[in-house]
Amino acid sequence: MVWTQNINSDAPVVHGMAYGGALYAGGWYTDPDSNTPLWRIEKRSESTGNLVTDFGTSGAAISNVVGEVMAFGANGDNFFAAGTDFAPGLDAEWRIEKRNLNSGGLISTFGINGVITENLSAGDDTITDIVLNADNNSLYVVGYDFTAGVNPEIRIERRDMDTGGLVGEFGTGGIITESPSGYGIPFAVTLDSGGFYVAGFDTGGTGGADQWRIEKRELGSGALINGFGTGGVVTEYVSGGTGGNDIATDLRVNDSALYIIGATNAGLVTPRSWRIEKRNTTTGELFSDFGTGGAISETLGSGATPVSIVLDSTGLYVGGFVGQILLVGGFSINQKGGFEPRKEPILSVEDINDDPGDYYWRVEKRDLSSGALSANFGTDGVYIYNPNESKSDVDEIFDLAIDDNGLYIFGMSNTSFGQYLWMIQKLQFPDVVEVAAASTAAPEILPETGADRGGGSNYSLIVAAIVTPILLVGSALLIRSRSRV
C-alpha cells in the first residue's frame, strides 16, 4: 500500500541508506524563505517512513550551504554524509560531514566543527562515493577534481574516521590522483579484506570513447594490486567502434565475487544496454557461468541506466531508470540526479520502447550464481514504477538499500515536466509482487504528518518539489552516487 508526505519544498534529488532500524535520506531542497537550494538530511522510521522528530529539527538536519548530499556511510553511533557544495561561489567543492545518528548533530572533533571542505580547483570538484573500513578506522572518498585543467581527474582520499585527517601512508599524503587515458571519473567504491575497488570510466575506448574502468587497490597504501586485471586495472569497451559511452556506475562485493553494473551503447543515437558483470575478486576475470560468459546485457532504451546494486543471501538487486532522451532544440536535458555523458550536441534519438522523455523506475532481482531473474520478485523478476506515463515525465532511481525487513528505493518522481518529487519506497520481504500494484497511479500527497494506509510495512512516501530543468550542450557530465555502510 502507499502513503505519502509533503514538505512543500523543491527537492528533486535524494540518496539514502538503511542503518540501525532507520532510514537516512539526503540531497538538496529549496528553502522556502530564501529560495536557496540547501544541503538536507532526513531520518525516517524504517517501518512507517515517518520523520524521526528528535533528529535535527523535526526530523531534518539542514546545513546552511548550497549543496547536495551524494553518499552516506555509517559506523557505530555516527554517520558520514559526503557530496558537494557551492560555498566558494560559482564552482563546487568537496564536502564531508560527520553527524550523530540519533540527534543529527555535527561531531565537532571531525574536521572543523564536524565538516571538511576542499575547494581543489576553479572547476566543479565533486565527491561521488564513500566507503568505511572499521578495521583501520578509515574513510575512503572517491570523486574527481579539475586541478589538471579542463578535464576531470580521478581523486581518491583516505581519511581518519575520528578526526577527518588524511592518512599519510596512503598515496601521497593521503591522496591519489590520476588521469588515465585522457581523463576518467569514478562513480563507486566498495571494499573487502583484500582491498578496495573503484568503478567508473575513462576515455581509453576506440577513438577516445568512454570505457568501463575497475581498479583494485591496497587498503593501506592505496597502491594498485597486481594480479587484478592488468596491473590492478580492468578496462572494457563493449560497444566497439567509435563514439560509444560505456560507463560502470556501481559495484558490490561479497565472499564469492565482485558484481559491477553499468551502461553500454554504441553511440549517442543507438539503444543503451544495462550491463551486469560478475568477476573474480583476485584476478578480475569474469565468471563464465554467470549470464553469458560472465555478463548480462539488456537493451532497454537510449536513456536506460542502472545506477545502484545491493546484495543479500538470496540474490542481487539492480535499480535504475529506463526511458528515452528528451531533446529540446538539439540540447540534452539534465535529468537531475541521473547522468548522460555528452561531448557534443545530440541531434536525434531513436524511440525504442517508450515516448521520448518518459523515464520510469526499474528494479531487478537476480540469482547470485547464474544471474537469472528471480520469479518471486515483482513480475518475473522485475519491478516497474511508472506513475505518470507522459513524454515530459522523469521518474528515476538514485539509490537502493537493503536489510532483513525489505528493499528501500530512493528516487524521484514528477507529475508533469518540472514538477519533481522526492520518493522513498519500501518493498517488504518476502512478498514483493503485491507492491507492484502501487506502480500504476501517482500516490496522493498527504499533509506533513503523513498517514498509515495499511498494508503492513510496505509504503511509498513522496516529497513535493518544483525545479527548473537545466539545458546542457557540449561536454555535460551529470553525476549521481549512492550510499555505503
CSV table of C-alpha atoms in Angstrom, one decimal:
chain,number,residue,atom,x,y,z
A,1,MET,CA,0.0,0.0,0.0
A,2,VAL,CA,1.0,3.6,-0.5
A,3,TRP,CA,1.2,6.6,1.8
A,4,THR,CA,2.9,9.9,1.1
A,5,GLN,CA,4.4,13.0,2.7
A,6,ASN,CA,5.0,16.6,1.5
A,7,ILE,CA,7.5,19.1,2.9
A,8,ASN,CA,6.4,21.7,0.4
A,9,SER,CA,9.9,22.3,-1.0
A,10,ASP,CA,11.9,21.9,-4.2
A,11,ALA,CA,13.8,18.6,-3.6
A,12,PRO,CA,14.3,16.5,-6.7
A,13,VAL,CA,17.4,14.5,-5.7
A,14,VAL,CA,17.7,12.0,-2.9
A,15,HIS,CA,20.2,9.4,-1.8
A,16,GLY,CA,19.9,7.2,1.2
A,17,MET,CA,20.9,4.3,3.5
A,18,ALA,CA,19.2,1.9,5.9
A,19,TYR,CA,21.0,1.6,9.2
A,20,GLY,CA,20.1,0.7,12.7
A,21,GLY,CA,16.4,0.4,12.1
A,22,ALA,CA,16.1,3.8,10.4
A,23,LEU,CA,16.4,5.4,7.0
A,24,TYR,CA,18.6,8.3,6.3
A,25,ALA,CA,17.9,10.3,3.1
A,26,GLY,CA,19.8,13.3,1.8
A,27,GLY,CA,20.1,15.5,-1.2
A,28,TRP,CA,19.0,19.1,-1.6
A,29,TYR,CA,15.9,21.1,-1.1
A,30,THR,CA,14.9,24.7,-1.8
A,31,ASP,CA,14.5,26.8,1.4
A,32,PRO,CA,11.1,28.5,1.0
A,33,ASP,CA,12.3,31.7,2.8
A,34,SER,CA,15.5,32.3,0.8
A,35,ASN,CA,14.6,30.3,-2.3
A,36,THR,CA,18.1,28.7,-2.0
A,37,PRO,CA,18.8,25.0,-2.6
A,38,LEU,CA,20.3,23.7,0.7
A,39,TRP,CA,22.0,20.6,1.8
A,40,ARG,CA,19.4,18.4,3.7
A,41,ILE,CA,19.5,15.1,5.6
A,42,GLU,CA,16.4,13.4,7.0
A,43,LYS,CA,15.9,10.5,9.4
A,44,ARG,CA,12.8,8.4,8.9
A,45,SER,CA,11.2,5.4,10.6
A,46,GLU,CA,12.0,2.2,8.7
A,47,SER,CA,8.6,0.7,9.4
A,48,THR,CA,6.4,3.7,8.6
A,49,GLY,CA,8.5,6.2,6.8
A,50,ASN,CA,7.6,9.0,9.2
A,51,LEU,CA,10.2,11.6,10.2
A,52,VAL,CA,12.0,10.9,13.5
A,53,THR,CA,11.4,14.2,15.1
A,54,ASP,CA,14.3,14.1,17.7
A,55,PHE,CA,16.8,14.1,14.8
A,56,GLY,CA,17.9,17.6,13.7
A,57,THR,CA,14.9,19.9,13.6
A,58,SER,CA,11.7,17.9,13.4
A,59,GLY,CA,13.5,15.1,11.6
A,60,ALA,CA,15.8,17.0,9.3
A,61,ALA,CA,19.4,18.3,9.6
A,62,ILE,CA,19.9,21.2,7.2
A,63,SER,CA,23.3,22.8,6.5
A,64,ASN,CA,23.0,26.5,5.5
A,65,VAL,CA,25.0,26.0,2.4
A,66,VAL,CA,24.1,25.5,-1.3
A,67,GLY,CA,25.0,21.9,-1.9
A,68,GLU,CA,23.9,18.3,-2.4
A,69,VAL,CA,24.4,15.1,-0.5
A,70,MET,CA,25.8,12.4,-2.8
A,71,ALA,CA,26.7,9.5,-0.5
A,72,PHE,CA,26.3,8.1,3.0
A,73,GLY,CA,28.2,5.8,5.3
A,74,ALA,CA,27.7,4.8,9.0
A,75,ASN,CA,29.8,3.3,11.8
A,76,GLY,CA,28.9,2.9,15.4
A,77,ASP,CA,26.9,5.9,16.7
A,78,ASN,CA,27.8,8.2,13.8
A,79,PHE,CA,27.3,8.6,10.1
A,80,PHE,CA,29.1,10.5,7.3
A,81,ALA,CA,27.4,12.4,4.5
A,82,ALA,CA,29.5,13.4,1.5
A,83,GLY,CA,28.9,15.4,-1.6
A,84,THR,CA,29.4,18.9,-3.0
A,85,ASP,CA,28.6,22.4,-2.0
A,86,PHE,CA,29.0,25.8,-3.7
A,87,ALA,CA,30.3,27.8,-0.8
A,88,PRO,CA,33.2,29.1,-2.8
A,89,GLY,CA,30.9,30.8,-5.3
A,90,LEU,CA,30.3,29.6,-8.8
A,91,ASP,CA,32.4,26.4,-8.6
A,92,ALA,CA,31.7,23.3,-6.5
A,93,GLU,CA,33.9,21.9,-3.7
A,94,TRP,CA,34.2,18.6,-1.8
A,95,ARG,CA,32.1,18.4,1.4
A,96,ILE,CA,32.1,15.7,4.1
A,97,GLU,CA,30.0,15.9,7.3
A,98,LYS,CA,30.1,13.6,10.4
A,99,ARG,CA,27.0,13.6,12.4
A,100,ASN,CA,25.4,11.6,15.3
A,101,LEU,CA,22.9,9.0,14.1
A,102,ASN,CA,20.4,9.8,16.8
A,103,SER,CA,20.5,13.6,17.2
A,104,GLY,CA,21.9,14.6,13.8
A,105,GLY,CA,24.3,16.9,15.5
A,106,LEU,CA,27.7,17.5,13.9
A,107,ILE,CA,30.7,15.8,15.6
A,108,SER,CA,33.0,18.7,16.5
A,109,THR,CA,36.2,16.6,16.6
A,110,PHE,CA,35.9,15.8,12.9
A,111,GLY,CA,37.4,18.3,10.6
A,112,ILE,CA,36.4,21.8,11.6
A,113,ASN,CA,33.3,21.5,13.8
A,114,GLY,CA,32.2,18.4,12.1
A,115,VAL,CA,32.8,19.4,8.5
A,116,ILE,CA,35.6,19.0,5.9
A,117,THR,CA,35.5,21.1,2.7
A,118,GLU,CA,38.1,21.2,-0.1
A,119,ASN,CA,38.0,23.7,-2.9
A,120,LEU,CA,40.5,21.9,-5.1
A,121,SER,CA,40.2,23.9,-8.3
A,122,ALA,CA,38.1,26.5,-10.1
A,123,GLY,CA,36.0,23.7,-11.6
A,124,ASP,CA,33.2,21.7,-10.1
A,125,ASP,CA,35.0,19.3,-7.9
A,126,THR,CA,32.7,16.5,-6.7
A,127,ILE,CA,32.6,13.6,-4.4
A,128,THR,CA,30.8,10.6,-5.9
A,129,ASP,CA,31.0,7.9,-3.3
A,130,ILE,CA,32.5,6.9,0.1
A,131,VAL,CA,33.1,3.6,1.9
A,132,LEU,CA,34.1,3.0,5.6
A,133,ASN,CA,36.5,0.4,7.0
A,134,ALA,CA,36.2,-0.1,10.7
A,135,ASP,CA,39.3,-2.4,10.8
A,136,ASN,CA,41.7,0.5,10.1
A,137,ASN,CA,39.3,3.3,11.2
A,138,SER,CA,39.4,4.8,7.7
A,139,LEU,CA,37.0,6.6,5.4
A,140,TYR,CA,37.7,6.2,1.7
A,141,VAL,CA,36.4,9.0,-0.5
A,142,VAL,CA,36.3,9.0,-4.3
A,143,GLY,CA,35.4,11.6,-6.8
A,144,TYR,CA,37.0,14.0,-9.2
A,145,ASP,CA,38.6,17.4,-9.5
A,146,PHE,CA,39.7,19.8,-12.2
A,147,THR,CA,43.2,20.7,-10.9
A,148,ALA,CA,44.7,19.3,-14.1
A,149,GLY,CA,42.8,21.7,-16.3
A,150,VAL,CA,39.6,21.4,-18.4
A,151,ASN,CA,39.3,17.6,-18.0
A,152,PRO,CA,38.4,15.9,-14.7
A,153,GLU,CA,40.9,13.7,-12.9
A,154,ILE,CA,40.2,10.8,-10.6
A,155,ARG,CA,40.8,11.7,-6.9
A,156,ILE,CA,40.8,9.2,-4.0
A,157,GLU,CA,41.4,10.1,-0.4
A,158,ARG,CA,41.8,8.1,2.8
A,159,ARG,CA,40.9,9.9,6.0
A,160,ASP,CA,40.8,9.0,9.7
A,161,MET,CA,37.2,8.5,10.8
A,162,ASP,CA,37.8,10.2,14.1
A,163,THR,CA,39.5,13.4,13.1
A,164,GLY,CA,39.0,13.5,9.3
A,165,GLY,CA,42.7,13.9,8.9
A,166,LEU,CA,44.4,12.5,5.8
A,167,VAL,CA,46.3,9.2,6.4
A,168,GLY,CA,49.9,9.9,5.3
A,169,GLU,CA,50.8,6.3,4.3
A,170,PHE,CA,48.1,6.3,1.6
A,171,GLY,CA,49.1,7.6,-1.8
A,172,THR,CA,50.9,10.9,-1.5
A,173,GLY,CA,50.0,12.4,1.8
A,174,GLY,CA,46.7,10.6,1.9
A,175,ILE,CA,45.7,11.4,-1.7
A,176,ILE,CA,45.8,9.6,-5.0
A,177,THR,CA,45.1,11.4,-8.3
A,178,GLU,CA,45.2,10.0,-11.8
A,179,SER,CA,44.2,10.9,-15.3
A,180,PRO,CA,44.1,7.6,-17.2
A,181,SER,CA,43.7,7.6,-21.0
A,182,GLY,CA,42.9,11.3,-21.2
A,183,TYR,CA,40.6,11.5,-18.2
A,184,GLY,CA,38.4,9.5,-16.0
A,185,ILE,CA,35.6,9.7,-13.4
A,186,PRO,CA,35.0,7.2,-10.6
A,187,PHE,CA,31.3,6.6,-9.6
A,188,ALA,CA,31.5,4.0,-6.9
A,189,VAL,CA,33.7,2.4,-4.3
A,190,THR,CA,33.4,-0.8,-2.2
A,191,LEU,CA,35.9,-2.9,-0.2
A,192,ASP,CA,36.6,-6.3,1.4
A,193,SER,CA,39.5,-7.6,3.5
A,194,GLY,CA,41.7,-7.9,0.4
A,195,GLY,CA,41.4,-4.3,-0.9
A,196,PHE,CA,39.1,-1.7,-2.2
A,197,TYR,CA,37.5,-1.5,-5.6
A,198,VAL,CA,36.7,1.6,-7.6
A,199,ALA,CA,34.4,1.7,-10.7
A,200,GLY,CA,33.7,4.3,-13.3
A,201,PHE,CA,35.0,5.1,-16.7
A,202,ASP,CA,38.0,6.6,-18.6
A,203,THR,CA,38.3,7.7,-22.2
A,204,GLY,CA,40.5,4.9,-23.4
A,205,GLY,CA,38.0,3.3,-25.7
A,206,THR,CA,38.3,3.4,-29.5
A,207,GLY,CA,38.8,6.9,-30.7
A,208,GLY,CA,38.7,8.3,-27.2
A,209,ALA,CA,35.3,6.7,-26.4
A,210,ASP,CA,34.2,6.1,-22.8
A,211,GLN,CA,35.1,2.6,-21.4
A,212,TRP,CA,34.5,0.8,-18.2
A,213,ARG,CA,37.3,1.1,-15.6
A,214,ILE,CA,37.5,-1.0,-12.5
A,215,GLU,CA,40.5,-0.7,-10.1
A,216,LYS,CA,41.6,-2.8,-7.1
A,217,ARG,CA,43.9,-1.1,-4.6
A,218,GLU,CA,45.6,-1.9,-1.3
A,219,LEU,CA,43.7,-0.7,1.8
A,220,GLY,CA,46.9,0.7,3.4
A,221,SER,CA,48.9,2.3,0.7
A,222,GLY,CA,46.3,2.7,-2.0
A,223,ALA,CA,48.7,1.0,-4.5
A,224,LEU,CA,47.1,-0.9,-7.4
A,225,ILE,CA,47.2,-4.6,-6.7
A,226,ASN,CA,49.0,-6.6,-9.4
A,227,GLY,CA,47.1,-9.8,-10.5
A,228,PHE,CA,43.8,-8.0,-10.7
A,229,GLY,CA,43.2,-7.3,-14.4
A,230,THR,CA,46.3,-5.7,-15.9
A,231,GLY,CA,48.4,-4.0,-13.2
A,232,GLY,CA,45.4,-3.7,-10.9
A,233,VAL,CA,43.0,-2.3,-13.5
A,234,VAL,CA,40.3,-3.9,-15.7
A,235,THR,CA,39.2,-1.8,-18.6
A,236,GLU,CA,36.5,-2.8,-21.0
A,237,TYR,CA,35.0,-1.3,-24.1
A,238,VAL,CA,31.9,-3.3,-25.1
A,239,SER,CA,30.3,-1.1,-27.6
A,240,GLY,CA,33.0,-1.3,-30.3
A,241,GLY,CA,33.6,1.3,-33.0
A,242,THR,CA,34.0,5.0,-32.1
A,243,GLY,CA,31.8,7.3,-30.1
A,244,GLY,CA,30.5,4.7,-27.6
A,245,ASN,CA,29.6,5.6,-24.0
A,246,ASP,CA,30.4,2.6,-21.7
A,247,ILE,CA,30.2,3.6,-18.0
A,248,ALA,CA,30.4,1.4,-14.8
A,249,THR,CA,28.1,3.0,-12.3
A,250,ASP,CA,28.1,0.9,-9.1
A,251,LEU,CA,29.7,-2.3,-7.6
A,252,ARG,CA,29.3,-4.5,-4.6
A,253,VAL,CA,31.4,-7.4,-3.3
A,254,ASN,CA,30.5,-10.5,-1.2
A,255,ASP,CA,32.6,-13.5,-0.1
A,256,SER,CA,32.4,-15.0,-3.6
A,257,ALA,CA,32.6,-12.3,-6.2
A,258,LEU,CA,32.6,-8.7,-7.3
A,259,TYR,CA,29.4,-7.5,-9.0
A,260,ILE,CA,29.5,-4.5,-11.3
A,261,ILE,CA,26.7,-2.7,-13.1
A,262,GLY,CA,26.7,0.0,-15.8
A,263,ALA,CA,25.5,1.1,-19.1
A,264,THR,CA,26.9,0.4,-22.6
A,265,ASN,CA,25.9,1.7,-26.0
A,266,ALA,CA,27.4,2.1,-29.5
A,267,GLY,CA,26.7,5.8,-29.8
A,268,LEU,CA,24.5,8.7,-28.9
A,269,VAL,CA,21.6,7.7,-31.0
A,270,THR,CA,21.5,3.9,-30.5
A,271,PRO,CA,19.8,1.9,-27.8
A,272,ARG,CA,21.6,1.8,-24.5
A,273,SER,CA,22.0,-1.5,-22.6
A,274,TRP,CA,22.1,-2.3,-18.9
A,275,ARG,CA,25.1,-4.5,-18.2
A,276,ILE,CA,25.7,-6.6,-15.1
A,277,GLU,CA,29.0,-8.5,-14.6
A,278,LYS,CA,30.3,-11.0,-12.0
A,279,ARG,CA,34.1,-11.0,-11.6
A,280,ASN,CA,36.7,-12.8,-9.5
A,281,THR,CA,37.9,-10.6,-6.7
A,282,THR,CA,41.5,-11.8,-7.0
A,283,THR,CA,42.0,-11.8,-10.8
A,284,GLY,CA,39.2,-9.6,-12.1
A,285,GLU,CA,38.2,-12.3,-14.6
A,286,LEU,CA,34.6,-12.9,-15.5
A,287,PHE,CA,32.7,-15.9,-14.1
A,288,SER,CA,31.7,-17.8,-17.2
A,289,ASP,CA,28.6,-19.4,-15.6
A,290,PHE,CA,27.0,-16.0,-14.9
A,291,GLY,CA,24.8,-14.8,-17.7
A,292,THR,CA,26.6,-15.2,-21.0
A,293,GLY,CA,30.3,-15.5,-20.4
A,294,GLY,CA,30.1,-13.6,-17.1
A,295,ALA,CA,27.9,-10.8,-18.2
A,296,ILE,CA,24.2,-9.9,-18.7
A,297,SER,CA,23.2,-7.3,-21.2
A,298,GLU,CA,19.7,-5.9,-21.7
A,299,THR,CA,18.8,-3.4,-24.4
A,300,LEU,CA,16.1,-1.3,-22.8
A,301,GLY,CA,16.2,2.2,-24.4
A,302,SER,CA,18.5,5.1,-25.3
A,303,GLY,CA,18.3,6.5,-21.8
A,304,ALA,CA,18.4,3.3,-19.8
A,305,THR,CA,20.9,3.3,-16.9
A,306,PRO,CA,21.3,1.0,-13.9
A,307,VAL,CA,22.6,3.1,-11.0
A,308,SER,CA,22.6,1.1,-7.8
A,309,ILE,CA,23.2,-2.5,-6.8
A,310,VAL,CA,22.8,-4.2,-3.4
A,311,LEU,CA,23.2,-7.9,-2.3
A,312,ASP,CA,21.8,-10.2,0.2
A,313,SER,CA,22.0,-14.0,0.7
A,314,THR,CA,19.1,-14.6,-1.7
A,315,GLY,CA,20.2,-12.5,-4.7
A,316,LEU,CA,21.4,-9.3,-6.2
A,317,TYR,CA,19.1,-6.3,-6.8
A,318,VAL,CA,19.8,-3.7,-9.5
A,319,GLY,CA,17.9,-0.5,-9.7
A,320,GLY,CA,17.9,2.3,-12.3
A,321,PHE,CA,15.7,4.1,-14.8
A,322,VAL,CA,14.5,3.4,-18.4
A,323,GLY,CA,13.3,5.8,-21.0
A,324,GLN,CA,14.2,7.9,-24.0
A,325,ILE,CA,16.3,11.1,-24.0
A,326,LEU,CA,14.2,14.2,-24.4
A,327,LEU,CA,15.5,16.8,-26.8
A,328,VAL,CA,14.8,20.5,-26.9
A,329,GLY,CA,16.3,22.2,-29.9
A,330,GLY,CA,19.3,19.9,-30.0
A,331,PHE,CA,20.1,20.3,-26.3
A,332,SER,CA,20.2,17.4,-23.8
A,333,ILE,CA,18.0,18.0,-20.8
A,334,ASN,CA,19.8,17.4,-17.4
A,335,GLN,CA,17.5,14.8,-15.8
A,336,LYS,CA,18.5,15.8,-12.3
A,337,GLY,CA,20.5,13.1,-10.5
A,338,GLY,CA,21.0,10.8,-13.5
A,339,PHE,CA,23.9,11.2,-15.8
A,340,GLU,CA,24.1,11.4,-19.6
A,341,PRO,CA,27.8,12.0,-20.6
A,342,ARG,CA,27.8,14.0,-23.7
A,343,LYS,CA,30.7,15.6,-25.6
A,344,GLU,CA,28.7,17.1,-28.5
A,345,PRO,CA,25.1,18.2,-29.1
A,346,ILE,CA,22.6,15.4,-29.6
A,347,LEU,CA,20.7,15.6,-32.9
A,348,SER,CA,18.3,12.7,-32.7
A,349,VAL,CA,17.3,9.7,-30.6
A,350,GLU,CA,15.7,6.5,-31.8
A,351,ASP,CA,12.5,5.7,-29.9
A,352,ILE,CA,12.8,2.1,-28.8
A,353,ASN,CA,10.1,1.3,-26.2
A,354,ASP,CA,8.7,4.5,-24.7
A,355,ASP,CA,7.8,8.0,-25.6
A,356,PRO,CA,10.9,10.3,-25.6
A,357,GLY,CA,11.4,11.9,-22.2
A,358,ASP,CA,9.3,9.3,-20.3
A,359,TYR,CA,11.6,7.8,-17.7
A,360,TYR,CA,10.4,5.1,-15.2
A,361,TRP,CA,11.8,3.1,-12.4
A,362,ARG,CA,13.1,-0.4,-12.9
A,363,VAL,CA,14.4,-2.9,-10.2
A,364,GLU,CA,15.6,-6.4,-11.0
A,365,LYS,CA,16.3,-9.3,-8.7
A,366,ARG,CA,18.7,-11.9,-10.0
A,367,ASP,CA,20.4,-15.1,-8.8
A,368,LEU,CA,23.9,-14.6,-7.4
A,369,SER,CA,25.3,-17.7,-9.2
A,370,SER,CA,23.6,-17.7,-12.6
A,371,GLY,CA,22.3,-14.2,-13.0
A,372,ALA,CA,18.8,-15.5,-13.8
A,373,LEU,CA,15.8,-13.3,-12.9
A,374,SER,CA,14.1,-14.4,-9.7
A,375,ALA,CA,10.5,-15.5,-10.2
A,376,ASN,CA,9.3,-14.4,-6.7
A,377,PHE,CA,10.2,-10.8,-7.2
A,378,GLY,CA,7.9,-8.3,-9.0
A,379,THR,CA,6.7,-9.7,-12.3
A,380,ASP,CA,9.1,-12.4,-13.5
A,381,GLY,CA,12.0,-10.8,-11.5
A,382,VAL,CA,11.3,-7.1,-12.5
A,383,TYR,CA,9.6,-4.3,-10.5
A,384,ILE,CA,8.4,-1.3,-12.6
A,385,TYR,CA,7.2,2.0,-11.2
A,386,ASN,CA,5.8,4.5,-13.8
A,387,PRO,CA,3.1,6.6,-12.2
A,388,ASN,CA,3.0,9.2,-15.0
A,389,GLU,CA,3.2,7.9,-18.5
A,390,SER,CA,3.9,11.1,-20.3
A,391,LYS,CA,6.6,12.4,-22.7
A,392,SER,CA,7.6,15.0,-20.1
A,393,ASP,CA,7.8,12.8,-17.1
A,394,VAL,CA,11.0,11.8,-15.3
A,395,ASP,CA,10.9,9.1,-12.7
A,396,GLU,CA,14.4,8.0,-11.7
A,397,ILE,CA,16.1,5.8,-9.1
A,398,PHE,CA,19.2,7.1,-7.4
A,399,ASP,CA,19.8,4.5,-4.6
A,400,LEU,CA,18.9,1.1,-3.2
A,401,ALA,CA,19.4,0.0,0.4
A,402,ILE,CA,18.5,-3.3,1.9
A,403,ASP,CA,18.2,-5.0,5.3
A,404,ASP,CA,16.3,-8.0,6.8
A,405,ASN,CA,13.0,-6.2,6.5
A,406,GLY,CA,12.9,-5.1,3.0
A,407,LEU,CA,14.3,-3.3,0.0
A,408,TYR,CA,14.3,0.5,0.0
A,409,ILE,CA,14.3,2.6,-3.1
A,410,PHE,CA,15.4,6.3,-3.1
A,411,GLY,CA,14.4,8.2,-6.2
A,412,MET,CA,12.5,10.9,-7.9
A,413,SER,CA,9.1,11.2,-9.5
A,414,ASN,CA,7.1,14.0,-11.1
A,415,THR,CA,3.6,14.7,-12.2
A,416,SER,CA,4.5,16.9,-15.1
A,417,PHE,CA,7.6,18.4,-16.7
A,418,GLY,CA,9.5,20.4,-14.0
A,419,GLN,CA,7.3,19.1,-11.1
A,420,TYR,CA,9.9,17.0,-9.2
A,421,LEU,CA,9.3,14.9,-6.1
A,422,TRP,CA,11.5,13.0,-3.6
A,423,MET,CA,10.2,9.5,-3.3
A,424,ILE,CA,11.2,6.6,-1.0
A,425,GLN,CA,9.6,3.2,-1.4
A,426,LYS,CA,9.8,0.1,0.8
A,427,LEU,CA,9.3,-3.3,-0.8
A,428,GLN,CA,8.7,-5.6,2.1
A,429,PHE,CA,10.0,-9.2,2.1
A,430,PRO,CA,9.2,-11.8,1.2
A,431,ASP,CA,6.2,-10.8,-0.9
A,432,VAL,CA,7.3,-8.0,-3.3
A,433,VAL,CA,4.8,-8.9,-6.0
A,434,GLU,CA,1.8,-7.2,-4.4
A,435,VAL,CA,3.7,-3.9,-4.1
A,436,ALA,CA,3.8,-3.6,-7.9
A,437,ALA,CA,0.1,-2.7,-7.8
A,438,ALA,CA,1.1,0.7,-6.5
A,439,SER,CA,3.1,1.4,-9.7
A,440,THR,CA,0.0,2.2,-11.8
A,441,ALA,CA,-1.0,5.5,-10.4
A,442,ALA,CA,0.6,8.6,-8.8
A,443,PRO,CA,0.4,8.5,-5.0
A,444,GLU,CA,-1.7,11.1,-3.3
A,445,ILE,CA,0.2,13.8,-1.5
A,446,LEU,CA,-0.9,14.0,2.2
A,447,PRO,CA,0.0,16.5,4.9
A,448,GLU,CA,3.4,16.6,6.5
A,449,THR,CA,2.4,14.3,9.3
A,450,GLY,CA,1.6,11.5,6.8
A,451,ALA,CA,-0.9,8.7,7.3
A,452,ASP,CA,-0.6,5.0,7.5
A,453,ARG,CA,-2.8,3.5,4.9
A,454,GLY,CA,-2.4,-0.1,5.9
A,455,GLY,CA,-0.7,-3.0,4.1
A,456,GLY,CA,1.8,-3.8,6.7
A,457,SER,CA,5.2,-2.2,6.3
A,458,ASN,CA,5.0,-1.6,2.5
A,459,TYR,CA,4.9,2.1,1.8
A,460,SER,CA,5.9,4.8,-0.6
A,461,LEU,CA,6.5,8.4,0.6
A,462,ILE,CA,6.7,11.4,-1.6
A,463,VAL,CA,8.2,14.8,-1.1
A,464,ALA,CA,6.9,17.6,-3.4
A,465,ALA,CA,9.3,19.6,-5.5
A,466,ILE,CA,9.4,22.1,-8.3
A,467,VAL,CA,12.6,22.8,-10.2
A,468,THR,CA,13.7,24.3,-13.4
A,469,PRO,CA,15.4,21.8,-15.7
A,470,ILE,CA,18.9,22.6,-16.8
A,471,LEU,CA,19.7,22.5,-20.5
A,472,LEU,CA,23.2,21.4,-21.3
A,473,VAL,CA,25.2,21.2,-24.5
A,474,GLY,CA,28.7,20.1,-25.3
A,475,SER,CA,30.7,18.4,-22.5
A,476,ALA,CA,28.0,17.7,-20.0
A,477,LEU,CA,28.6,15.2,-17.2
A,478,LEU,CA,25.6,14.6,-14.9
A,479,ILE,CA,26.7,12.7,-11.8
A,480,ARG,CA,24.9,10.6,-9.2
A,481,SER,CA,26.0,8.4,-6.4
A,482,ARG,CA,24.9,6.0,-3.7
A,483,SER,CA,25.4,5.1,-0.1
A,484,ARG,CA,27.9,2.8,1.6
A,485,VAL,CA,27.7,1.4,5.1
